[in-house]
Short mmCIF file of C-alpha atoms in Angstrom, two decimals:
data_model
loop_
_atom_site.label_atom_id
_atom_site.label_comp_id
_atom_site.label_asym_id
_atom_site.label_seq_id
_atom_site.Cartn_x
_atom_site.Cartn_y
_atom_site.Cartn_z
CA MET A 1323 3.78 -23.65 5.99
CA MET A 1324 3.17 -27.19 4.88
CA MET A 1325 5.73 -29.05 2.81
CA ASN A 1326 4.08 -29.88 -0.47
CA LYS A 1327 4.41 -33.09 -2.33
CA GLY A 1328 5.18 -32.60 -6.00
CA LEU A 1329 2.54 -32.57 -8.72
CA LEU A 1330 2.21 -35.23 -11.37
CA ILE A 1331 1.36 -33.42 -14.60
CA VAL A 1332 0.22 -35.69 -17.41
CA VAL A 1333 0.42 -34.16 -20.87
CA SER A 1334 -1.26 -35.57 -23.97
CA ALA A 1335 -1.35 -34.07 -27.44
CA PRO A 1336 -1.81 -35.27 -30.99
CA ALA A 1337 1.59 -35.53 -32.72
CA GLY A 1338 2.41 -32.19 -34.36
CA CYS A 1339 0.73 -29.98 -31.72
CA GLY A 1340 4.05 -28.59 -30.55
CA LYS A 1341 3.94 -30.43 -27.22
CA ASP A 1342 7.70 -30.94 -27.00
CA THR A 1343 8.48 -27.33 -27.92
CA ILE A 1344 6.01 -26.02 -25.35
CA LEU A 1345 7.44 -28.27 -22.65
CA GLU A 1346 11.01 -27.37 -23.52
CA SER A 1347 10.27 -23.67 -22.99
CA ALA A 1348 8.21 -24.38 -19.85
CA PHE A 1349 11.10 -26.37 -18.35
CA LYS A 1350 13.36 -23.36 -18.91
CA ALA A 1351 10.83 -21.03 -17.24
CA CYS A 1352 10.10 -23.26 -14.20
CA ASN A 1353 12.86 -24.63 -12.02
CA ASN A 1354 10.75 -27.46 -10.63
CA LEU A 1355 9.74 -29.53 -13.64
CA HIS A 1356 11.17 -32.97 -14.27
CA TYR A 1357 10.41 -35.49 -16.99
CA SER A 1358 9.21 -38.95 -16.33
CA VAL A 1359 11.11 -40.91 -18.92
CA SER A 1360 8.98 -43.52 -20.70
CA ALA A 1361 10.03 -46.73 -22.35
CA THR A 1362 9.13 -47.18 -26.03
CA THR A 1363 9.69 -49.46 -28.97
CA ARG A 1364 9.52 -46.46 -31.33
CA ALA A 1365 12.74 -45.72 -33.22
CA PRO A 1366 14.64 -42.68 -31.88
CA ARG A 1367 14.23 -39.47 -33.92
CA GLU A 1368 17.23 -37.32 -34.66
CA GLY A 1369 18.55 -35.73 -31.49
CA GLU A 1370 16.66 -38.04 -29.13
CA GLY A 1371 18.85 -39.67 -26.48
CA ASN A 1372 18.30 -42.99 -24.74
CA GLY A 1373 17.35 -42.42 -21.08
CA VAL A 1374 16.82 -38.71 -21.79
CA HIS A 1375 13.77 -38.57 -24.08
CA TYR A 1376 12.81 -42.23 -23.85
CA PHE A 1377 14.26 -45.56 -22.88
CA PHE A 1378 14.42 -47.07 -26.36
CA LYS A 1379 13.67 -50.78 -26.30
CA THR A 1380 13.22 -53.59 -28.77
CA ARG A 1381 9.79 -55.21 -28.73
CA GLU A 1382 11.36 -58.24 -27.06
CA GLU A 1383 12.93 -56.16 -24.27
CA PHE A 1384 9.66 -54.27 -23.78
CA THR A 1385 7.67 -57.51 -23.49
CA GLN A 1386 10.18 -58.71 -20.88
CA MET A 1387 9.59 -55.48 -18.83
CA ILE A 1388 5.83 -56.13 -18.91
CA GLU A 1389 6.36 -59.72 -17.74
CA ASN A 1390 8.64 -58.54 -14.91
CA ASN A 1391 5.94 -56.06 -13.78
CA GLU A 1392 8.39 -53.20 -14.25
CA LEU A 1393 5.84 -50.90 -15.91
CA LEU A 1394 3.03 -48.91 -14.26
CA GLU A 1395 1.08 -49.00 -17.50
CA HIS A 1396 1.74 -49.59 -21.15
CA THR A 1397 -0.12 -49.13 -24.38
CA GLU A 1398 0.27 -49.44 -28.12
CA TYR A 1399 0.04 -46.27 -30.19
CA ALA A 1400 0.50 -45.95 -33.95
CA GLY A 1401 2.20 -49.35 -34.05
CA ASN A 1402 4.64 -48.77 -31.18
CA LEU A 1403 4.62 -49.73 -27.50
CA TYR A 1404 4.94 -47.06 -24.79
CA GLY A 1405 5.14 -47.63 -21.04
CA THR A 1406 5.89 -45.91 -17.73
CA PRO A 1407 8.56 -47.37 -15.42
CA ARG A 1408 6.97 -48.19 -12.05
CA GLU A 1409 9.48 -46.85 -9.51
CA TYR A 1410 10.24 -43.42 -10.80
CA ILE A 1411 7.13 -41.26 -10.20
CA PRO A 1412 6.24 -41.87 -6.51
CA LYS A 1413 9.86 -41.28 -5.51
CA MET A 1414 9.96 -37.91 -7.31
CA LEU A 1415 6.61 -36.72 -5.90
CA GLU A 1416 7.60 -37.56 -2.32
CA ALA A 1417 10.73 -35.46 -2.82
CA GLY A 1418 8.50 -32.47 -3.75
CA LYS A 1419 9.35 -32.61 -7.42
CA ASN A 1420 6.83 -31.82 -10.15
CA VAL A 1421 6.91 -34.64 -12.66
CA VAL A 1422 5.78 -34.24 -16.26
CA LEU A 1423 4.62 -37.37 -18.01
CA LYS A 1424 4.00 -37.30 -21.76
CA ILE A 1425 1.52 -40.01 -22.61
CA GLU A 1426 -1.33 -40.75 -25.03
CA VAL A 1427 -5.00 -40.67 -24.04
CA GLU A 1428 -5.45 -44.26 -22.84
CA GLY A 1429 -2.21 -44.22 -20.90
CA ALA A 1430 -3.35 -40.95 -19.27
CA ALA A 1431 -6.60 -42.57 -18.14
CA ASN A 1432 -4.59 -45.42 -16.58
CA ILE A 1433 -2.28 -42.99 -14.78
CA ARG A 1434 -5.30 -41.14 -13.39
CA LYS A 1435 -6.50 -44.39 -11.81
CA LEU A 1436 -3.10 -44.96 -10.19
CA PHE A 1437 -2.58 -41.28 -9.18
CA PRO A 1438 -6.05 -39.73 -8.72
CA ASP A 1439 -4.42 -36.44 -7.70
CA CYS A 1440 -2.58 -36.00 -11.01
CA VAL A 1441 -3.21 -33.04 -13.30
CA LEU A 1442 -4.25 -33.91 -16.87
CA VAL A 1443 -3.37 -31.41 -19.60
CA PHE A 1444 -4.37 -31.79 -23.24
CA ILE A 1445 -2.71 -29.72 -25.93
CA LEU A 1446 -4.64 -29.04 -29.13
CA PRO A 1447 -3.73 -27.43 -32.44
CA PRO A 1448 -5.87 -24.43 -33.45
CA SER A 1449 -7.43 -26.63 -36.20
CA PHE A 1450 -6.97 -30.02 -37.89
CA ASP A 1451 -5.87 -28.32 -41.13
CA GLU A 1452 -3.15 -26.55 -39.19
CA LEU A 1453 -2.15 -29.85 -37.55
CA GLU A 1454 -1.76 -31.48 -40.98
CA ARG A 1455 0.27 -28.50 -42.20
CA ARG A 1456 2.60 -28.72 -39.17
CA LEU A 1457 3.10 -32.47 -39.57
CA ARG A 1458 3.94 -32.02 -43.25
CA LYS A 1459 6.35 -29.17 -42.42
CA ARG A 1460 8.14 -31.37 -39.89
CA GLY A 1461 9.22 -33.55 -42.82
CA THR A 1462 9.90 -36.63 -40.69
CA GLU A 1463 6.71 -38.53 -41.49
CA THR A 1464 5.43 -40.25 -44.61
CA GLU A 1465 2.18 -39.00 -46.19
CA GLU A 1466 0.50 -42.15 -44.93
CA THR A 1467 1.66 -41.53 -41.35
CA ILE A 1468 0.47 -37.90 -41.55
CA LYS A 1469 -3.03 -38.99 -42.59
CA LYS A 1470 -2.99 -41.66 -39.87
CA ARG A 1471 -1.91 -39.15 -37.21
CA VAL A 1472 -4.58 -36.61 -38.16
CA GLY A 1473 -7.16 -39.42 -38.03
CA ILE A 1474 -5.96 -40.43 -34.55
CA ALA A 1475 -6.08 -36.78 -33.44
CA LYS A 1476 -9.74 -36.56 -34.44
CA ILE A 1477 -10.55 -39.72 -32.48
CA GLU A 1478 -8.64 -38.39 -29.46
CA MET A 1479 -10.94 -35.34 -29.27
CA SER A 1480 -13.54 -37.49 -27.50
CA PHE A 1481 -11.06 -37.96 -24.63
CA VAL A 1482 -10.56 -34.23 -24.05
CA LYS A 1483 -13.42 -34.13 -21.52
CA ASN A 1484 -11.42 -36.43 -19.21
CA TYR A 1485 -8.65 -33.84 -18.94
CA ASP A 1486 -8.43 -31.01 -16.38
CA TYR A 1487 -7.04 -28.38 -18.74
CA VAL A 1488 -6.95 -27.79 -22.48
CA ILE A 1489 -4.27 -25.61 -24.03
CA ILE A 1490 -4.75 -24.56 -27.64
CA ASN A 1491 -1.34 -24.00 -29.22
CA ALA A 1492 -2.09 -21.17 -31.62
CA ASN A 1493 0.96 -19.24 -30.45
CA LEU A 1494 3.99 -20.78 -28.72
CA GLU A 1495 4.56 -17.98 -26.18
CA ASP A 1496 0.93 -18.04 -25.02
CA ALA A 1497 0.86 -21.84 -24.84
CA VAL A 1498 4.00 -21.87 -22.68
CA LYS A 1499 2.48 -19.27 -20.36
CA ASP A 1500 -0.70 -21.36 -20.23
CA PHE A 1501 1.26 -24.43 -19.22
CA THR A 1502 3.37 -22.70 -16.56
CA SER A 1503 0.22 -21.04 -15.17
CA VAL A 1504 -1.46 -24.41 -14.81
CA VAL A 1505 1.54 -25.78 -12.90
CA ARG A 1506 1.73 -22.71 -10.65
CA ALA A 1507 -2.02 -22.58 -9.97
CA GLU A 1508 -2.25 -26.31 -9.25
CA GLY A 1509 0.52 -25.84 -6.68
CA LEU A 1510 -1.83 -23.43 -4.85
CA SER A 1511 -4.93 -25.61 -5.16
CA THR A 1512 -6.48 -26.78 -1.90
CA LYS A 1513 -7.34 -30.10 -3.55
CA HIS A 1514 -3.68 -31.07 -3.09
CA GLY A 1515 -3.56 -29.91 0.56
CA ILE A 1516 -4.33 -26.92 2.75
CA PRO A 1517 -1.45 -24.77 4.01
CA VAL A 1518 -1.31 -23.89 7.71
CA ILE A 1519 0.24 -20.72 9.09
CA ASN A 1520 1.15 -19.98 12.71
CA MET B 5 -13.13 -22.41 -30.58
CA MET B 6 -15.84 -21.91 -28.02
CA MET B 7 -16.67 -18.45 -26.74
CA ASN B 8 -15.98 -18.49 -23.04
CA LYS B 9 -18.11 -16.90 -20.40
CA GLY B 10 -16.12 -14.88 -17.90
CA LEU B 11 -14.90 -16.24 -14.57
CA LEU B 12 -16.18 -15.06 -11.22
CA ILE B 13 -13.16 -14.90 -8.92
CA VAL B 14 -14.01 -14.46 -5.27
CA VAL B 15 -11.14 -13.20 -3.11
CA SER B 16 -11.11 -13.30 0.68
CA ALA B 17 -8.27 -12.30 2.98
CA PRO B 18 -7.84 -11.14 6.55
CA ALA B 19 -7.35 -7.36 6.65
CA GLY B 20 -3.65 -6.54 6.33
CA CYS B 21 -2.76 -9.46 4.03
CA GLY B 22 -2.03 -7.13 1.14
CA LYS B 23 -5.11 -8.21 -0.84
CA ASP B 24 -5.71 -4.79 -2.41
CA THR B 25 -2.06 -4.33 -3.38
CA ILE B 26 -1.94 -7.80 -4.96
CA LEU B 27 -5.14 -7.16 -6.89
CA GLU B 28 -3.99 -3.72 -8.04
CA SER B 29 -0.86 -5.25 -9.61
CA ALA B 30 -2.82 -8.20 -11.02
CA PHE B 31 -5.28 -5.82 -12.70
CA LYS B 32 -2.34 -4.06 -14.37
CA ALA B 33 -0.92 -7.40 -15.58
CA CYS B 34 -4.20 -8.86 -16.89
CA ASN B 35 -6.41 -6.97 -19.29
CA ASN B 36 -9.56 -8.93 -18.45
CA LEU B 37 -10.13 -8.34 -14.74
CA HIS B 38 -13.00 -6.21 -13.49
CA TYR B 39 -14.09 -5.43 -9.96
CA SER B 40 -17.51 -6.18 -8.64
CA VAL B 41 -18.18 -3.12 -6.52
CA SER B 42 -19.77 -3.93 -3.15
CA ALA B 43 -21.98 -1.80 -0.97
CA THR B 44 -20.81 -1.15 2.61
CA THR B 45 -21.63 0.86 5.70
CA ARG B 46 -17.90 1.08 6.53
CA ALA B 47 -16.46 4.61 6.45
CA PRO B 48 -14.29 5.31 3.37
CA ARG B 49 -10.52 5.18 3.97
CA GLU B 50 -8.31 7.84 2.50
CA GLY B 51 -8.21 7.57 -1.30
CA GLU B 52 -11.29 5.35 -1.55
CA GLY B 53 -13.90 6.60 -3.99
CA ASN B 54 -17.64 6.00 -3.88
CA GLY B 55 -18.66 3.65 -6.74
CA VAL B 56 -15.00 2.81 -7.38
CA HIS B 57 -13.88 0.87 -4.30
CA TYR B 58 -17.29 0.55 -2.66
CA PHE B 59 -20.73 2.05 -2.75
CA PHE B 60 -20.61 3.79 0.63
CA LYS B 61 -24.00 3.71 2.36
CA THR B 62 -25.47 4.72 5.66
CA ARG B 63 -26.90 1.86 7.70
CA GLU B 64 -30.37 3.18 6.86
CA GLU B 65 -29.70 3.20 3.09
CA PHE B 66 -28.18 -0.30 3.30
CA THR B 67 -31.21 -1.66 5.17
CA GLN B 68 -33.41 -0.18 2.45
CA MET B 69 -31.39 -2.02 -0.24
CA ILE B 70 -31.91 -5.30 1.63
CA GLU B 71 -35.66 -4.65 1.86
CA ASN B 72 -35.83 -3.84 -1.88
CA ASN B 73 -34.04 -7.16 -2.63
CA GLU B 74 -31.27 -5.24 -4.40
CA LEU B 75 -28.46 -7.33 -2.88
CA LEU B 76 -27.33 -10.84 -3.85
CA GLU B 77 -26.04 -11.38 -0.34
CA HIS B 78 -25.00 -9.29 2.60
CA THR B 79 -23.20 -9.85 5.86
CA GLU B 80 -21.88 -8.02 8.90
CA TYR B 81 -18.13 -7.98 9.45
CA ALA B 82 -16.24 -6.20 12.22
CA GLY B 83 -19.29 -4.03 12.93
CA ASN B 84 -20.00 -3.00 9.32
CA LEU B 85 -22.45 -4.25 6.70
CA TYR B 86 -21.20 -5.46 3.28
CA GLY B 87 -23.31 -6.59 0.33
CA THR B 88 -23.18 -7.46 -3.36
CA PRO B 89 -25.50 -5.66 -5.79
CA ARG B 90 -27.66 -8.24 -7.58
CA GLU B 91 -27.55 -7.18 -11.25
CA TYR B 92 -23.88 -6.58 -11.85
CA ILE B 93 -22.18 -10.01 -11.88
CA PRO B 94 -24.29 -12.14 -14.28
CA LYS B 95 -24.20 -9.33 -16.87
CA MET B 96 -20.39 -9.13 -16.76
CA LEU B 97 -19.89 -12.92 -16.96
CA GLU B 98 -22.19 -13.23 -19.97
CA ALA B 99 -20.10 -10.58 -21.71
CA GLY B 100 -16.99 -12.76 -21.20
CA LYS B 101 -15.54 -10.56 -18.48
CA ASN B 102 -13.65 -11.94 -15.50
CA VAL B 103 -15.14 -10.42 -12.38
CA VAL B 104 -13.23 -10.11 -9.11
CA LEU B 105 -15.32 -9.96 -5.96
CA LYS B 106 -13.63 -9.09 -2.66
CA ILE B 107 -15.70 -10.55 0.13
CA GLU B 108 -15.31 -12.08 3.62
CA VAL B 109 -15.64 -15.79 4.32
CA GLU B 110 -19.38 -16.06 4.92
CA GLY B 111 -20.21 -13.89 1.93
CA ALA B 112 -17.93 -16.09 -0.18
CA ALA B 113 -19.85 -19.19 0.89
CA ASN B 114 -23.11 -17.47 -0.12
CA ILE B 115 -21.69 -16.51 -3.52
CA ARG B 116 -20.57 -20.10 -4.10
CA LYS B 117 -24.19 -21.22 -3.63
CA LEU B 118 -25.41 -18.67 -6.17
CA PHE B 119 -22.52 -19.22 -8.65
CA PRO B 120 -21.29 -22.80 -8.17
CA ASP B 121 -18.76 -22.27 -10.96
CA CYS B 122 -16.98 -19.41 -9.20
CA VAL B 123 -13.32 -19.61 -8.22
CA LEU B 124 -12.58 -19.03 -4.52
CA VAL B 125 -9.17 -17.60 -3.63
CA PHE B 126 -7.95 -17.04 -0.07
CA ILE B 127 -4.94 -14.85 0.63
CA LEU B 128 -2.95 -15.49 3.80
CA PRO B 129 -0.09 -13.67 5.48
CA PRO B 130 3.06 -15.73 6.05
CA SER B 131 2.27 -15.72 9.81
CA PHE B 132 -0.09 -14.09 12.33
CA ASP B 133 2.81 -12.13 13.86
CA GLU B 134 3.57 -10.72 10.43
CA LEU B 135 -0.12 -9.87 9.96
CA GLU B 136 -0.15 -7.91 13.24
CA ARG B 137 3.05 -6.12 12.22
CA ARG B 138 1.55 -5.14 8.86
CA LEU B 139 -1.68 -3.89 10.42
CA ARG B 140 0.29 -1.78 12.91
CA LYS B 141 2.50 -0.41 10.13
CA ARG B 142 -0.59 0.63 8.16
CA GLY B 143 -1.32 3.12 10.97
CA THR B 144 -5.01 3.43 10.13
CA GLU B 145 -6.37 1.15 12.86
CA THR B 146 -6.56 1.48 16.62
CA GLU B 147 -4.73 -1.06 18.78
CA GLU B 148 -8.09 -2.54 19.70
CA THR B 149 -9.07 -2.97 16.02
CA ILE B 150 -5.70 -4.58 15.28
CA LYS B 151 -6.22 -7.20 18.01
CA LYS B 152 -9.78 -7.74 16.81
CA ARG B 153 -8.67 -8.20 13.19
CA VAL B 154 -5.94 -10.71 14.11
CA GLY B 155 -8.52 -12.59 16.18
CA ILE B 156 -10.92 -12.67 13.23
CA ALA B 157 -8.10 -13.84 10.92
CA LYS B 158 -7.43 -16.82 13.22
CA ILE B 159 -11.12 -17.76 13.19
CA GLU B 160 -11.24 -17.41 9.40
CA MET B 161 -8.53 -20.09 9.03
CA SER B 162 -11.20 -22.76 9.49
CA PHE B 163 -12.87 -21.53 6.28
CA VAL B 164 -9.75 -21.95 4.12
CA LYS B 165 -10.71 -25.53 3.22
CA ASN B 166 -13.80 -24.19 1.38
CA TYR B 167 -11.59 -22.23 -1.02
CA ASP B 168 -10.12 -23.49 -4.28
CA TYR B 169 -6.76 -21.78 -3.97
CA VAL B 170 -4.64 -20.35 -1.17
CA ILE B 171 -2.03 -17.71 -1.87
CA ILE B 172 0.47 -16.93 0.89
CA ASN B 173 1.61 -13.34 0.52
CA ALA B 174 5.22 -13.58 1.70
CA ASN B 175 6.41 -11.58 -1.30
CA LEU B 176 4.26 -9.24 -3.40
CA GLU B 177 5.69 -10.17 -6.81
CA ASP B 178 5.19 -13.90 -6.20
CA ALA B 179 1.68 -13.38 -4.84
CA VAL B 180 0.70 -11.36 -7.92
CA LYS B 181 2.09 -14.08 -10.18
CA ASP B 182 0.18 -16.66 -8.14
CA PHE B 183 -3.06 -14.75 -8.61
CA THR B 184 -2.65 -14.16 -12.34
CA SER B 185 -1.68 -17.83 -12.81
CA VAL B 186 -4.89 -18.93 -11.08
CA VAL B 187 -6.95 -16.70 -13.38
CA ARG B 188 -5.15 -17.94 -16.49
CA ALA B 189 -5.28 -21.62 -15.51
CA GLU B 190 -8.97 -21.47 -14.57
CA GLY B 191 -9.65 -20.04 -18.03
CA LEU B 192 -8.21 -23.29 -19.46
CA SER B 193 -10.03 -25.59 -17.05
CA THR B 194 -12.44 -28.07 -18.62
CA LYS B 195 -14.76 -27.64 -15.62
CA HIS B 196 -15.85 -24.33 -17.17
CA GLY B 197 -16.34 -25.84 -20.65
CA ILE B 198 -14.57 -27.91 -23.29
CA PRO B 199 -13.16 -26.17 -26.37
CA VAL B 200 -13.94 -27.63 -29.79
CA ILE B 201 -11.66 -27.33 -32.81
CA ASN B 202 -12.50 -28.03 -36.44
#
C-alpha cells in the first residue's frame, strides 16, 4: 500500500458555532489530528496558552513577521490580525500528519490557493438566533461584539459554497462524528492518491 | 435546512474482498442505507433470496428485459449477465434514501454516466495472495473459477482511478467504519447541495 501524505483540513466557523468544542472532541477520537498554530494580535482568552492555541503577538511583532515573509497568509478579522506561519504545514503533511487549520473565510480561500488539495470544512449553527443565544451565554463578549459577530456570520454565508463540507452543529455528538467522518473519508479519497496492492 | 436527496453509492469489489460482509455490517450501523436489487443470470448461492439479493433470471428472461428496455444498464461478468432495473433508483433518491448498488467496474462506469452525482466506492483486498486465500477458504468456487476471479481482480485494478474512494479490507471493523464514514461525509459534501440556515 502507498504511504499517504497527511491531509490539510481547513476549518472555518462563525464565532459561537462550537468549533473549538467540536475539534477538541474530534482530536480525542482521532489519533492523527494536529493543530496548525496561528499567530494573532487578539488578546488571549482565559485558558488559552501561547504557542498552544495561538502565538499571541503585538501588532508591531505581527507586522514584523509579515515584513520578514514568515507568514503564508494573514488577514484582519473583527479588528485583529491572524496569520499562518509558513514552515509548519508542509513539514507536517510530508510526515503523514493530518493538520487542522482554524481560519476565517478569506484566509481559507488563500490557503486553498497555496494547497489546492486541502479539505475545507465550514461549521454552521442551526440558526442565527441560536448563534446569538450561544454567544450571549458564553458571557465573554460585549453586546456590541455579539451583534457584530452575528452580522459577520451572515456575511460569511456567501462563502459557504467555496467549502467542501458543511457541518451544522445542532448537536455536539453528531457534529463531532460528522467531522471525524470527513477526515476518515477524505483519507480514502482517490483525489489524494490511488492505493496500489500487490 | 435544505431537504437532501438521497445518495447513490455504487460499490465494486473483486469477488472475495468481503464486500457483502462489509455492507451487511454497514447497513446495521446506518439507518438510511437501502439496496438496489440487480437482476442476474448467475445461479443463487446458498442463503440468497430472489428479490432480496438479486432478481434471479434465466438468460431468456434477462434478454427479454433488455428488449423491453427495463434495465438501466447491463453487462456480462464471469459468464453471467447482471443488470439494474430502471425504475428503482430515481424513486428512492427523490425520497431521500441512500441507495447502495453493487456492480462491477463497467456497470459502475455506466451508472456514473446516468447519475453523475453518484459516489463510487471500490473495495480491495490487502493483497492478491490474500484474495486467493479468501476465495479458497470460501469453498464455493472451483479452482478454475478462483484463478479466473484473481485474474479479473488484477485487470480491474486499472479501473480504480475512476472511483471516488478506495477501501482496503485488511480488517472488517475498520472497513465498515471506512464505508459508513464515506456515506456520512458525502451527505455533508457541498457538491450535493449547500445547506441554508435562517
